Coordinates of C-alpha atoms in Angstrom, one line a residue:
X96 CA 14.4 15.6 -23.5
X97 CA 15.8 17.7 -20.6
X98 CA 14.1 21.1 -20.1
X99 CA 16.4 23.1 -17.2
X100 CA 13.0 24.8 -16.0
X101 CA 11.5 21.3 -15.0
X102 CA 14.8 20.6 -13.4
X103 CA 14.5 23.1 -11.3
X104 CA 10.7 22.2 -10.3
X105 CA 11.8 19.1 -9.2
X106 CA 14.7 20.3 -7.4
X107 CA 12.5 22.8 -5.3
X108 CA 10.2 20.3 -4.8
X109 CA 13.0 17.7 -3.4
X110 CA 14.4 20.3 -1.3
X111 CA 10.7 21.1 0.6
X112 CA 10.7 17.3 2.1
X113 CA 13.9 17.5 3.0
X114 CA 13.3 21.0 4.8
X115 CA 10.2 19.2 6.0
X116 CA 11.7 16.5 7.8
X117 CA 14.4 18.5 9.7
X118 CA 12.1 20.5 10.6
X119 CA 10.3 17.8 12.4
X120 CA 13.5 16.0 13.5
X121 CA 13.6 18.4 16.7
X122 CA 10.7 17.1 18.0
X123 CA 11.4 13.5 18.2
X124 CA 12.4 13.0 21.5
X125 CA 11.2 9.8 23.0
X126 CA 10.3 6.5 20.7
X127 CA 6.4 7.1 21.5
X128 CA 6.9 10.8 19.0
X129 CA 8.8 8.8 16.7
X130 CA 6.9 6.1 16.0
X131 CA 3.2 7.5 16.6
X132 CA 3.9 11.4 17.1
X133 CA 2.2 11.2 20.4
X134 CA -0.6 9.6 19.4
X135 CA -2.1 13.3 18.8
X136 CA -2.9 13.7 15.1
X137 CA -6.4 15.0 13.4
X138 CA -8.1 12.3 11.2
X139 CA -8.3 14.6 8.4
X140 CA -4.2 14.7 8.4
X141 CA -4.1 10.8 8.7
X142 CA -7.3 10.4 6.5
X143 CA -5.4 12.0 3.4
X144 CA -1.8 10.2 4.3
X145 CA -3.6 6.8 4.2
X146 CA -4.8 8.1 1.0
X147 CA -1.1 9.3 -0.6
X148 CA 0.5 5.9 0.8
X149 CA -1.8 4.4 -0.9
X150 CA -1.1 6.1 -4.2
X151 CA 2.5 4.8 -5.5
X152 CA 4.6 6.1 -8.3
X153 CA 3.1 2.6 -9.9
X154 CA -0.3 4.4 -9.5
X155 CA 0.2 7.4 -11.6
X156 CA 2.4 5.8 -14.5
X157 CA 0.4 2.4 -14.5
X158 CA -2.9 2.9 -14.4
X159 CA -2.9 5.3 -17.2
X160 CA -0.9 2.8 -19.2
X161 CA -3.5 -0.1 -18.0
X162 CA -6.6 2.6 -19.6
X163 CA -5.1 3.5 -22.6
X164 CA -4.0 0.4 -23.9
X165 CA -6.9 -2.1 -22.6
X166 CA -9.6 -0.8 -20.7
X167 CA -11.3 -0.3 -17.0
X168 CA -10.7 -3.7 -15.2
X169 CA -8.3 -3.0 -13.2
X170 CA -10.6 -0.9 -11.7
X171 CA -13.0 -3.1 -10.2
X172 CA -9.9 -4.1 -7.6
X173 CA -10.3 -0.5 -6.0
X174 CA -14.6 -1.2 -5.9
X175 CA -14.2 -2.9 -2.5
X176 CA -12.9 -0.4 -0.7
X177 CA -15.5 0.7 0.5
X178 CA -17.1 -2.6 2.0
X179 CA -13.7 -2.8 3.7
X180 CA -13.2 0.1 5.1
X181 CA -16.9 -0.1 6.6
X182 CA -15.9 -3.2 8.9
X183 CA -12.4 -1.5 9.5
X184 CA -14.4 1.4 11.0
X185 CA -16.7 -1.4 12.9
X186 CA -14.4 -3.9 13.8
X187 CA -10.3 -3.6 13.5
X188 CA -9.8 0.3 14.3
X189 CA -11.7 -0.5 17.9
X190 CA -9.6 -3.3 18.2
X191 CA -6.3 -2.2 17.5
X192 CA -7.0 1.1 20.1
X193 CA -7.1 -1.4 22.5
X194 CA -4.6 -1.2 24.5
X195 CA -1.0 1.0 24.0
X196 CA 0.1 -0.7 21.2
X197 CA 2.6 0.5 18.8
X198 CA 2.8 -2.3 16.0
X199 CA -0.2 -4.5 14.4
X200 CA 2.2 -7.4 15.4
X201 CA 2.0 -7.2 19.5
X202 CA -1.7 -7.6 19.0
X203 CA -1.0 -11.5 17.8
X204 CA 1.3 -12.3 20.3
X205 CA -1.5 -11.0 22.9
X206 CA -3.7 -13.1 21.1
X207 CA -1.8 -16.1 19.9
X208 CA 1.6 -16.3 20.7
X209 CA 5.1 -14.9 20.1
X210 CA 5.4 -17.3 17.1
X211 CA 3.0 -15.9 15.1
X212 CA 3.4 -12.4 16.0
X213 CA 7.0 -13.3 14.9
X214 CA 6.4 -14.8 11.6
X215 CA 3.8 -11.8 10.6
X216 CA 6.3 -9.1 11.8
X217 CA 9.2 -11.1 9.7
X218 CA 6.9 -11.9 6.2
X219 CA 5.7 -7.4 6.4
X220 CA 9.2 -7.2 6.7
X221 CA 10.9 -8.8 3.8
X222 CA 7.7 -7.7 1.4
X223 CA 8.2 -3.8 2.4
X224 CA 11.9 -3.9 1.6
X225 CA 11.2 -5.4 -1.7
X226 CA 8.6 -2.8 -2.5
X227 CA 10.4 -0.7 -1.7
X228 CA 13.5 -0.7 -4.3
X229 CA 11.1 -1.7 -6.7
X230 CA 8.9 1.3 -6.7
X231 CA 11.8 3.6 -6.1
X232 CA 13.1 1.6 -9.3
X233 CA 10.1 1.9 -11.5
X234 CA 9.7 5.3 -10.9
X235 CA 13.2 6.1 -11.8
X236 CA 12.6 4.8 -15.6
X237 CA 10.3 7.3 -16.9
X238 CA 12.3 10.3 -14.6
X239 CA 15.6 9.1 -17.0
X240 CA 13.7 9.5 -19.8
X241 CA 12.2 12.5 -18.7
X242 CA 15.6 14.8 -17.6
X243 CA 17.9 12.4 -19.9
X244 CA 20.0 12.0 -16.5
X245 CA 21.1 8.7 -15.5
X246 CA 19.3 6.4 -13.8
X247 CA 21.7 5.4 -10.7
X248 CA 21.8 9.3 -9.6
X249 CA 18.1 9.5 -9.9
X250 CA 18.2 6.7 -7.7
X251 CA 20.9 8.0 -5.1
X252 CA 19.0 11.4 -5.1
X253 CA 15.5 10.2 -4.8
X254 CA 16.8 7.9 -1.8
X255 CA 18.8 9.9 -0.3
X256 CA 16.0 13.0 0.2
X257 CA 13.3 10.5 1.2
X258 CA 15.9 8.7 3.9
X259 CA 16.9 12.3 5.4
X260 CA 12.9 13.5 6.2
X261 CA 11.6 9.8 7.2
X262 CA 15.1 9.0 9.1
X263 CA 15.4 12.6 10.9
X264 CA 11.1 13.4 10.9
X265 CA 9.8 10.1 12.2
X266 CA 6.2 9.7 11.6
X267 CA 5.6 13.8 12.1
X268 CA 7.3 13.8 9.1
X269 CA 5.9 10.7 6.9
X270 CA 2.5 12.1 7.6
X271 CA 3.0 15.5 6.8
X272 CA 5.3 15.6 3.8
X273 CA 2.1 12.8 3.0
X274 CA -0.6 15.5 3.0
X275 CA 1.8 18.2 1.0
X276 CA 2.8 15.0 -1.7
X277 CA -1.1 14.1 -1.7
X278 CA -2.6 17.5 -2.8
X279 CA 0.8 17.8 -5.4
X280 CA 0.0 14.3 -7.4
X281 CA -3.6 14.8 -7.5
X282 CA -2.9 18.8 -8.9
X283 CA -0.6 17.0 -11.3
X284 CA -3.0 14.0 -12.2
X285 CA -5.9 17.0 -13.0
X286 CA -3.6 19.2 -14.7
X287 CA -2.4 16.6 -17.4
X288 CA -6.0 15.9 -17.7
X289 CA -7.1 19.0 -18.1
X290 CA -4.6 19.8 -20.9
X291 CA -5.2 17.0 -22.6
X292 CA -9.1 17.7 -22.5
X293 CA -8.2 21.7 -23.5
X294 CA -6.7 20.8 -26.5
X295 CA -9.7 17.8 -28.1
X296 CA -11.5 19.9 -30.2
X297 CA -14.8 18.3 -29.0
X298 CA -13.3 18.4 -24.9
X299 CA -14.8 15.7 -22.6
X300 CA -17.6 14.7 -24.6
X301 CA -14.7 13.5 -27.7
X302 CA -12.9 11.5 -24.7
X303 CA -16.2 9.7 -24.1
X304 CA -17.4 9.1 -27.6
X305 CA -13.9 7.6 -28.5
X306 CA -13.8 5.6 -25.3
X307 CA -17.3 3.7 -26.0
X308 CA -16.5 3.7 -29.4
X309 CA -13.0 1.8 -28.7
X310 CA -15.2 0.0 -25.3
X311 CA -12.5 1.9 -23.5
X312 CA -14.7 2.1 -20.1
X313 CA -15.4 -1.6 -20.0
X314 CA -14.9 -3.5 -16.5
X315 CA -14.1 -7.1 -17.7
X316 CA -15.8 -10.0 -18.5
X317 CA -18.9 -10.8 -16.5
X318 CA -18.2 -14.7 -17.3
X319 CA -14.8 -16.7 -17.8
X320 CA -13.0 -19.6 -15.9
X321 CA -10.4 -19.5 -13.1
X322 CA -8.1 -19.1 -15.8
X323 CA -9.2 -15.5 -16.8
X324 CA -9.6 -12.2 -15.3
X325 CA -13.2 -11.9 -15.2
X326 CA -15.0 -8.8 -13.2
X327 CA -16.1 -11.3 -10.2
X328 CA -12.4 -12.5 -10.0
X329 CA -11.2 -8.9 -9.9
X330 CA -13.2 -7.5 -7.4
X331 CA -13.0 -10.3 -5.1
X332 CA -9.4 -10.1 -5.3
X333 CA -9.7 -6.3 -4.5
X334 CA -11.8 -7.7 -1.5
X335 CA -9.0 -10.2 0.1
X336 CA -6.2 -7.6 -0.5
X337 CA -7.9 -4.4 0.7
X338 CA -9.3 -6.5 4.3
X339 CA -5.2 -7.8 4.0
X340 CA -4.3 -3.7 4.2
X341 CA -7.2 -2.5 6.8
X342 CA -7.0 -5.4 9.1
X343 CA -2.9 -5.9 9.5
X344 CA -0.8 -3.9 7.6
X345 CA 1.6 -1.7 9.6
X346 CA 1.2 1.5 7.6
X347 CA -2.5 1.7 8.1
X348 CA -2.9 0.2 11.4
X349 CA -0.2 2.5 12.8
X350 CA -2.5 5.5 11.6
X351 CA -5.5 4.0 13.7
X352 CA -3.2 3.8 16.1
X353 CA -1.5 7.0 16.0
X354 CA -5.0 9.5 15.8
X355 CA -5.5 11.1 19.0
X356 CA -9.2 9.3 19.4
X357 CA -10.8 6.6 18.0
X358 CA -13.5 9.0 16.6
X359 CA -10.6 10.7 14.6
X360 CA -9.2 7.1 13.5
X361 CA -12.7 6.3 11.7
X362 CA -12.3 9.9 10.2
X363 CA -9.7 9.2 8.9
X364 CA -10.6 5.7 7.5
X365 CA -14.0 7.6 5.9
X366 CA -12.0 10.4 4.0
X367 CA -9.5 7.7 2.7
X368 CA -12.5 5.8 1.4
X369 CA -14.0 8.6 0.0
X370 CA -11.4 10.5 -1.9
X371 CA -9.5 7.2 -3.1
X372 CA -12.0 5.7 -5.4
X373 CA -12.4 8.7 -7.4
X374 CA -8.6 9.6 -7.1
X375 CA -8.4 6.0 -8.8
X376 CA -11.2 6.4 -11.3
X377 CA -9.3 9.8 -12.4
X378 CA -6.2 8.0 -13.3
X379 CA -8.2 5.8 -14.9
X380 CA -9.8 8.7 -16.9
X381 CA -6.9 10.0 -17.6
X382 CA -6.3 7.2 -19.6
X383 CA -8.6 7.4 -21.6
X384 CA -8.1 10.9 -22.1
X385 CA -4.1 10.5 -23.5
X386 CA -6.4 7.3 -25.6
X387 CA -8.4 9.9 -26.9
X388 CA -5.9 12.5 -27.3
X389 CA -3.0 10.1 -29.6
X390 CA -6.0 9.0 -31.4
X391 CA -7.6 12.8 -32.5
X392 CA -3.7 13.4 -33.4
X393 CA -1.8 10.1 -34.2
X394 CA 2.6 10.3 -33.7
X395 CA 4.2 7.3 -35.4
X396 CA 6.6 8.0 -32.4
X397 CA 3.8 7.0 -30.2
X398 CA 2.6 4.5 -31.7
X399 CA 6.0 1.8 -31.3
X400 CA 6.0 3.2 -27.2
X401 CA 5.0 1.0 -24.5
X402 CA 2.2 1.8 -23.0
X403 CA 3.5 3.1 -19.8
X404 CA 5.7 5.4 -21.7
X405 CA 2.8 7.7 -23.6
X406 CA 2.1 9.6 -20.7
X407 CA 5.9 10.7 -19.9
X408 CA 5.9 11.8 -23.8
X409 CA 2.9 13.9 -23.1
X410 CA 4.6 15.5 -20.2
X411 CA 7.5 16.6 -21.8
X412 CA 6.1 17.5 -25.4
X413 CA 3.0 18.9 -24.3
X414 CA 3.1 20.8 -21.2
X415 CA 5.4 23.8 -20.9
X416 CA 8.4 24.5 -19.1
X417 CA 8.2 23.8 -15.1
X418 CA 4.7 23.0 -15.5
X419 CA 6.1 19.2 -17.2
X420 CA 8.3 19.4 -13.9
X421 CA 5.3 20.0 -11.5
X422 CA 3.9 16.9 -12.9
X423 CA 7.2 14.9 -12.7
X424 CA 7.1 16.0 -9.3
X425 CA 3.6 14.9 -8.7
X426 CA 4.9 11.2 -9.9
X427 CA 7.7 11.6 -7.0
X428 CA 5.8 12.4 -4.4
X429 CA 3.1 9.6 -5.4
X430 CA 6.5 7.3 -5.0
X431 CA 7.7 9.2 -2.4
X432 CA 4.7 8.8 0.1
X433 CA 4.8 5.6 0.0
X434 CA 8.7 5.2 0.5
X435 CA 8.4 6.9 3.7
X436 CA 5.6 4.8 5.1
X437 CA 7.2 2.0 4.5
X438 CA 10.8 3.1 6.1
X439 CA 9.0 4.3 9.0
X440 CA 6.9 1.0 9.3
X441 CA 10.2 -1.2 8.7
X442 CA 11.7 1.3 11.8
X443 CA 9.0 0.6 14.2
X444 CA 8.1 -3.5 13.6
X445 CA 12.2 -4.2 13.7
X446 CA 13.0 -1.8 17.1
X447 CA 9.5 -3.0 18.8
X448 CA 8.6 -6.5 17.5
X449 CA 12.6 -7.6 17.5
X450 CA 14.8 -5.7 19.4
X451 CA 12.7 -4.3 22.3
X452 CA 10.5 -7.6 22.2
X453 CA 13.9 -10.0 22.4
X454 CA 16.6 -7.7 23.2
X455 CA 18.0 -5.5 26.2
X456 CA 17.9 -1.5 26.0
X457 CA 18.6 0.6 28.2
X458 CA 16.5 3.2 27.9
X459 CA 14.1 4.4 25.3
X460 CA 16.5 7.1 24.3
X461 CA 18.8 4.5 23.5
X462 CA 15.4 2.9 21.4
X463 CA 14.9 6.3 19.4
X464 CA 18.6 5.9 18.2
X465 CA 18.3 2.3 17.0
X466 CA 15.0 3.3 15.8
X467 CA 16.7 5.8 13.6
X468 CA 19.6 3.7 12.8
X469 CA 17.5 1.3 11.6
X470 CA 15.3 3.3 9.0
X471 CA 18.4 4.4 7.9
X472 CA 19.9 1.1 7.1
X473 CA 16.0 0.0 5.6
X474 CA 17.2 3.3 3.3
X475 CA 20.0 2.3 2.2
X476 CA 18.4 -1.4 1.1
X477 CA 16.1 0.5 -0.9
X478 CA 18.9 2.5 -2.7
X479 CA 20.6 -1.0 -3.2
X480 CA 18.1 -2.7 -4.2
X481 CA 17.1 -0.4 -6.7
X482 CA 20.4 -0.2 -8.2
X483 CA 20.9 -4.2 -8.4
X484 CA 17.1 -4.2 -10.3
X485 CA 19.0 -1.9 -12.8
X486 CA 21.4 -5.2 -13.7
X487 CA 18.7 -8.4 -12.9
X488 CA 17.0 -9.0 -16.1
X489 CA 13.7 -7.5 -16.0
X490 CA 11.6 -10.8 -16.5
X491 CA 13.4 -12.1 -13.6
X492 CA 13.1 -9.5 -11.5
X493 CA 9.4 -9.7 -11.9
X494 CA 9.6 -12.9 -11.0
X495 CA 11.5 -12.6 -7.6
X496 CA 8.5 -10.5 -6.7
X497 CA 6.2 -13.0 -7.4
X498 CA 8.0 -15.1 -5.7
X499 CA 8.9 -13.3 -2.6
X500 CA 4.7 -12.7 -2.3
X501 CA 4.2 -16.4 -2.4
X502 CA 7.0 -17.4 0.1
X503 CA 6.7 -14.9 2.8
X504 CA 2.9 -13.7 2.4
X505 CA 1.1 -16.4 2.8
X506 CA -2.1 -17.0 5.4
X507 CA -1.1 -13.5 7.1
X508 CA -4.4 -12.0 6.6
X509 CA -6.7 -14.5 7.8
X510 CA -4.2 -15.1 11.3
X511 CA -5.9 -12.0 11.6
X512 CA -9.4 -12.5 10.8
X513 CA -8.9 -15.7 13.3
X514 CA -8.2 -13.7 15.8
X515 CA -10.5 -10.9 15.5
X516 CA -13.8 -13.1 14.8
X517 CA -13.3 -16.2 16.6
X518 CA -12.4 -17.2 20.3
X519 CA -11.9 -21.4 20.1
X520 CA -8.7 -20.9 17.6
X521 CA -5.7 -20.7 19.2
X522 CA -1.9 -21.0 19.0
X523 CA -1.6 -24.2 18.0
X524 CA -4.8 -24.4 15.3
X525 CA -3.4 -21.2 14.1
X526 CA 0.1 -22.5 13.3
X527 CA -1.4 -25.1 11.7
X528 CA -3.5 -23.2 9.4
X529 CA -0.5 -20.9 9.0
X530 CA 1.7 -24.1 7.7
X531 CA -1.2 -25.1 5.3
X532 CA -1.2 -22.0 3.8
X533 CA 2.4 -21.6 3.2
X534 CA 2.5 -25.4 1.5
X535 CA -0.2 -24.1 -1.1
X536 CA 1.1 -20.5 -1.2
X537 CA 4.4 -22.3 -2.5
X538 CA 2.4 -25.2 -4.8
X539 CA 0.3 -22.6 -6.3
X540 CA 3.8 -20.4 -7.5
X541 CA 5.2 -23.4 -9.0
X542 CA 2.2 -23.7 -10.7
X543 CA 2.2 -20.3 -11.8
X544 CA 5.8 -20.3 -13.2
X545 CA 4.9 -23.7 -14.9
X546 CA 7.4 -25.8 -12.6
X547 CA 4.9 -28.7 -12.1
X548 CA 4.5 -31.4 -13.9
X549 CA 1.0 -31.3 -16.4
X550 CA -0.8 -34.1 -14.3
X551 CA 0.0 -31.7 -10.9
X552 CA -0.8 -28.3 -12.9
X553 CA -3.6 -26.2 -12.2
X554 CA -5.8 -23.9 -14.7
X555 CA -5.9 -21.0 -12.4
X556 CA -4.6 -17.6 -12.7
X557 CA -1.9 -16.1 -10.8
X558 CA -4.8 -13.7 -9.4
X559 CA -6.3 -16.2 -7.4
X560 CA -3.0 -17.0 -5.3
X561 CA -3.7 -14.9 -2.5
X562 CA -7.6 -15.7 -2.2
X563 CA -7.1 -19.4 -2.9
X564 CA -4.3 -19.3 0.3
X565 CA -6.3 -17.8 3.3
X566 CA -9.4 -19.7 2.0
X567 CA -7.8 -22.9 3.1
X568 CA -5.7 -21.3 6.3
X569 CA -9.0 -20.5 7.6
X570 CA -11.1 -23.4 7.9
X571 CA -7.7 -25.6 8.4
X572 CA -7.6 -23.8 11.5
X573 CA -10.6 -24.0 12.9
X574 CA -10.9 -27.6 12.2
X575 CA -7.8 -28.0 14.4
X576 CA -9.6 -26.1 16.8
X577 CA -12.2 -27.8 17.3
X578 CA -9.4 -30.5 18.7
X579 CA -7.5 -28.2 20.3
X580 CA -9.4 -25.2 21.4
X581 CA -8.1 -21.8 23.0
X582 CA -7.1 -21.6 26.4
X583 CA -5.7 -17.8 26.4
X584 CA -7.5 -15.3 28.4
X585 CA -9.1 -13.4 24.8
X586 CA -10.5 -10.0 27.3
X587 CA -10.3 -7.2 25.2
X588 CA -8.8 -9.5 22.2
X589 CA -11.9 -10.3 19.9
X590 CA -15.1 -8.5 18.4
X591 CA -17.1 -11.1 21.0
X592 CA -15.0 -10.0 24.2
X593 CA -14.4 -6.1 23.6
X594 CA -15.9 -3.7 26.8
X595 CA -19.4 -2.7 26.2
X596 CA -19.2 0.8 24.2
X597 CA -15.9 -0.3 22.6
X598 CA -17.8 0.0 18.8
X599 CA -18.6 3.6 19.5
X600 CA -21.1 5.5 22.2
X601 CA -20.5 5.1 25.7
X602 CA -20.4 2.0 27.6
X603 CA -23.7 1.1 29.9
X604 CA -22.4 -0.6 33.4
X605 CA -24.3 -3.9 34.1
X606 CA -24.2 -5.4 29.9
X607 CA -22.2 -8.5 29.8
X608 CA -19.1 -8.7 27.0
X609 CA -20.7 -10.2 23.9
X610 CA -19.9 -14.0 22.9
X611 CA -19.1 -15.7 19.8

């Protein structure tokens, strides 16, 4: 149903990042502003961009959609956040200040080797670029539906406006178009649930009689095999995948890096922590609310959609004029925040990991231009691959995903946790355990698709992939370790051989570094 005033809330909308960005663009003029803006911004700015990254378009659409048509257990995932983000403050932000790095990656060569940093930069790599044109994909769908335009210009559009603020902006940009997109999705999350809310006859309190009556608010099974997705199963895959973001994923770890203190960078990490598990238990509400809304006043309509369609139809039946076209805003900027992260993280690990790492420039002017140049060309992939999605078969698109994950993502996470929390595993155990974890990252997605034969299958769910893989890459490496033990100067490298004062307060002269 297209409605010319949300058309036009949309286009203004649009049109602010792009003003945004060139605005920035004039102050990007050495690779150091580009990449970490000087190293100089405020932990509340960073704090709420970690929080917006975090926040796709699959956020606002899907977890709705997972609340209305089943209940809370996808929310458990978001429950360890906070245990994580306590050792990030602790441990990894401390770590990765060390130092002038610029990517998570030149830590594990300092630490392990050129190998490893290699294969980590390379697996970040092809799973951003793949996110990528699939959420800029997914959030196209319900957009078409939405404005009744076709789906390849929303495509081209939405591209082409995040490419010109994260290509020209730099990180300036991606940060703050990140605060501005932040504050516009959550207004647009609270103001479709506060209309839905306004018109229940019986407000909040209906919403929560319906939802226990319907055992809308559950969290999952407390008991079930490795075959289901029981509460423990979900939050301990929450656990592995948030320590996977804090400890070494570009987009966070270049905000540690890229607050002008480390007591900003733990600000930062705190008001992520705090504002994103209610941001996520508000989707999750609002859920319940459209649940409780379709149910006090039924639309056959409705009632044959997907579930991931029932909040679109409230948006543009329910909401007036330009108000529907805030919210469809608000879903753009959820996708949108996290579009530019990821071009701008794509930028720096290919100019610093790659081409400054095994290539020859000049001089870093001539860096800022292949920076550009490449978050352009990481652009146009998106675009691309968005637009092929539109002709893969859906069921095998989802696939390629899975797949992708399996093949490039495995053991990454606890390379890391090696080299923060240990000092005998080195280069060669850590390969090792790295080459482990790839065999049963690649076994356990044939056993997920069904490929293997009955006698080789396994009954484990497709949730336990990722926990199942570092669980062995760990101890595989240490074992080898204990063989063939580190011989790399680790001063400065792990939690045992940081300065005295490193974890916060002032150093005192004359304590020895701590040991494992």
């Amino acid at each position: 149903m297209f409605r010319l005033w949300d058309l036009v809330a949309i286009i203004l909308f649009l049109a602010g990042m792009a003003g945004m960005g060139l605005w920035f663009a004039r102050r990007n003029t050495s690779t150091e502003a580009y990449f970490l803006g000087n190293r100089s911004f405020p932990g509340w700015a960073v704090g709420i961009s970690m929080l917006g990254t975090s926040i796709s378009s699959v956020t606002f659409l899907a977890i709705p959609a997972a609340a209305y048509v089943l209940d809370y257990r996808q929310a458990v995932t978001n429950l360890a956040l906070p245990f994580v983000a306590v050792i990030a403050l602790i441990f990894f932000i401390p770590l990765f200040r060390q130092g002038a790095l610029t990517s998570a990656y030149e830590y594990l060569e300092k630490r392990f080797g050129v190998l490893v940093r290699s294969y980590a930069a390379l697996s970040f790599l092809v799973l951003q670029v793949v996110r990528l044109a699939m959420i800029l994909y997914l959030v196209s769908i319900p957009i078409e539906g939405m404005l009744g335009i076709p789906i390849l210009w929303i495509i081209i559009v939405g591209g082409a406006v995040v490419s010109v603020y994260t290509v020209f902006g730099g990180i300036e940009a991606v940060i703050w178009t990140d605060v501005v997109q932040t504050f516009i999705l959550l207004g647009g999350g609270l103001l479709c649930l506060g209309l839905m809310v306004w018109d229940l006859p019986g407000g909040f309190g209906q919403v929560i009689e319906i939802g226990t009556e319907f055992n809308k608010f559950s969290l999952g099974p407390l008991e079930g095999g490795f075959g289901e997705r029981t509460f423990f199963v979900v939050l301990l895959l929450g656990l592995v995948n948030f320590t996977n973001e804090y400890a070494g994923n570009q987009n966070v770890v270049q905000r540690y890096i890229a607050s002008k203190s480390l007591r900003e960078a733990r600000k930062a990490t705190l008001i992520c922590m705090f504002m994103s598990v209610p941001t996520w238990m508000s989707f999750f509400f609002l859920g319940s609310c459209m649940f409780a809304f379709y149910h006090v006043f039924p639309e056959p309509a409705v009632a044959a959609m997907a579930a991931d369609e029932v909040l679109p139809h409230f948006i543009l039946t329910r909401t007036p004029p330009f108000v529907g076209g805030t919210i469809i805003a608000a879903c753009l900027a959820a996708a949108m925040s996290s579009q530019s992260s990821s071009i701008n993280a794509i930028s720096t690990i290919c100019t610093v990991d790659f081409v400054k790492r095994f290539g020859r420039v000049r001089s870093d002017r001539d860096c800022l231009v292949i920076a550009k140049l490449i978050a352009g060309a990481a652009s146009v992939l998106m675009i691309g691959g968005a637009i092929a999605i539109c002709y893969i078969p859906k069921e095998s698109m989802n696939d390629f995903g899975l797949i992708i994950g399996s093949l490039f993502g495995g053991g990454v996470l606890s390379i890391f946790l090696l080299g923060f929390f240990t000092t005998r595993v080195g280069n060669c155990a850590v390969i090792t355990g790295t080459a482990v974890a790839l065999a049963c990252n690649f076994y356990l997605m044939l056993n997920t698709f069904g490929w293997l034969p009955p006698v080789l299958a396994l009954p484990v769910h497709s949730y336990w992939t990722t926990i199942i893989v570092n669980a062995v890459s760990f101890p595989v490496a240490y074992g080898v370790a204990l063989f063939r033990p580190n011989r790399r100067n680790l001063e400065r490298l792990t939690v045992w051989t940081l300065p005295p004062g490193s974890f916060g307060g002032n150093p005192k002269p004359g304590l020895p570094a701590m040991t494992e």
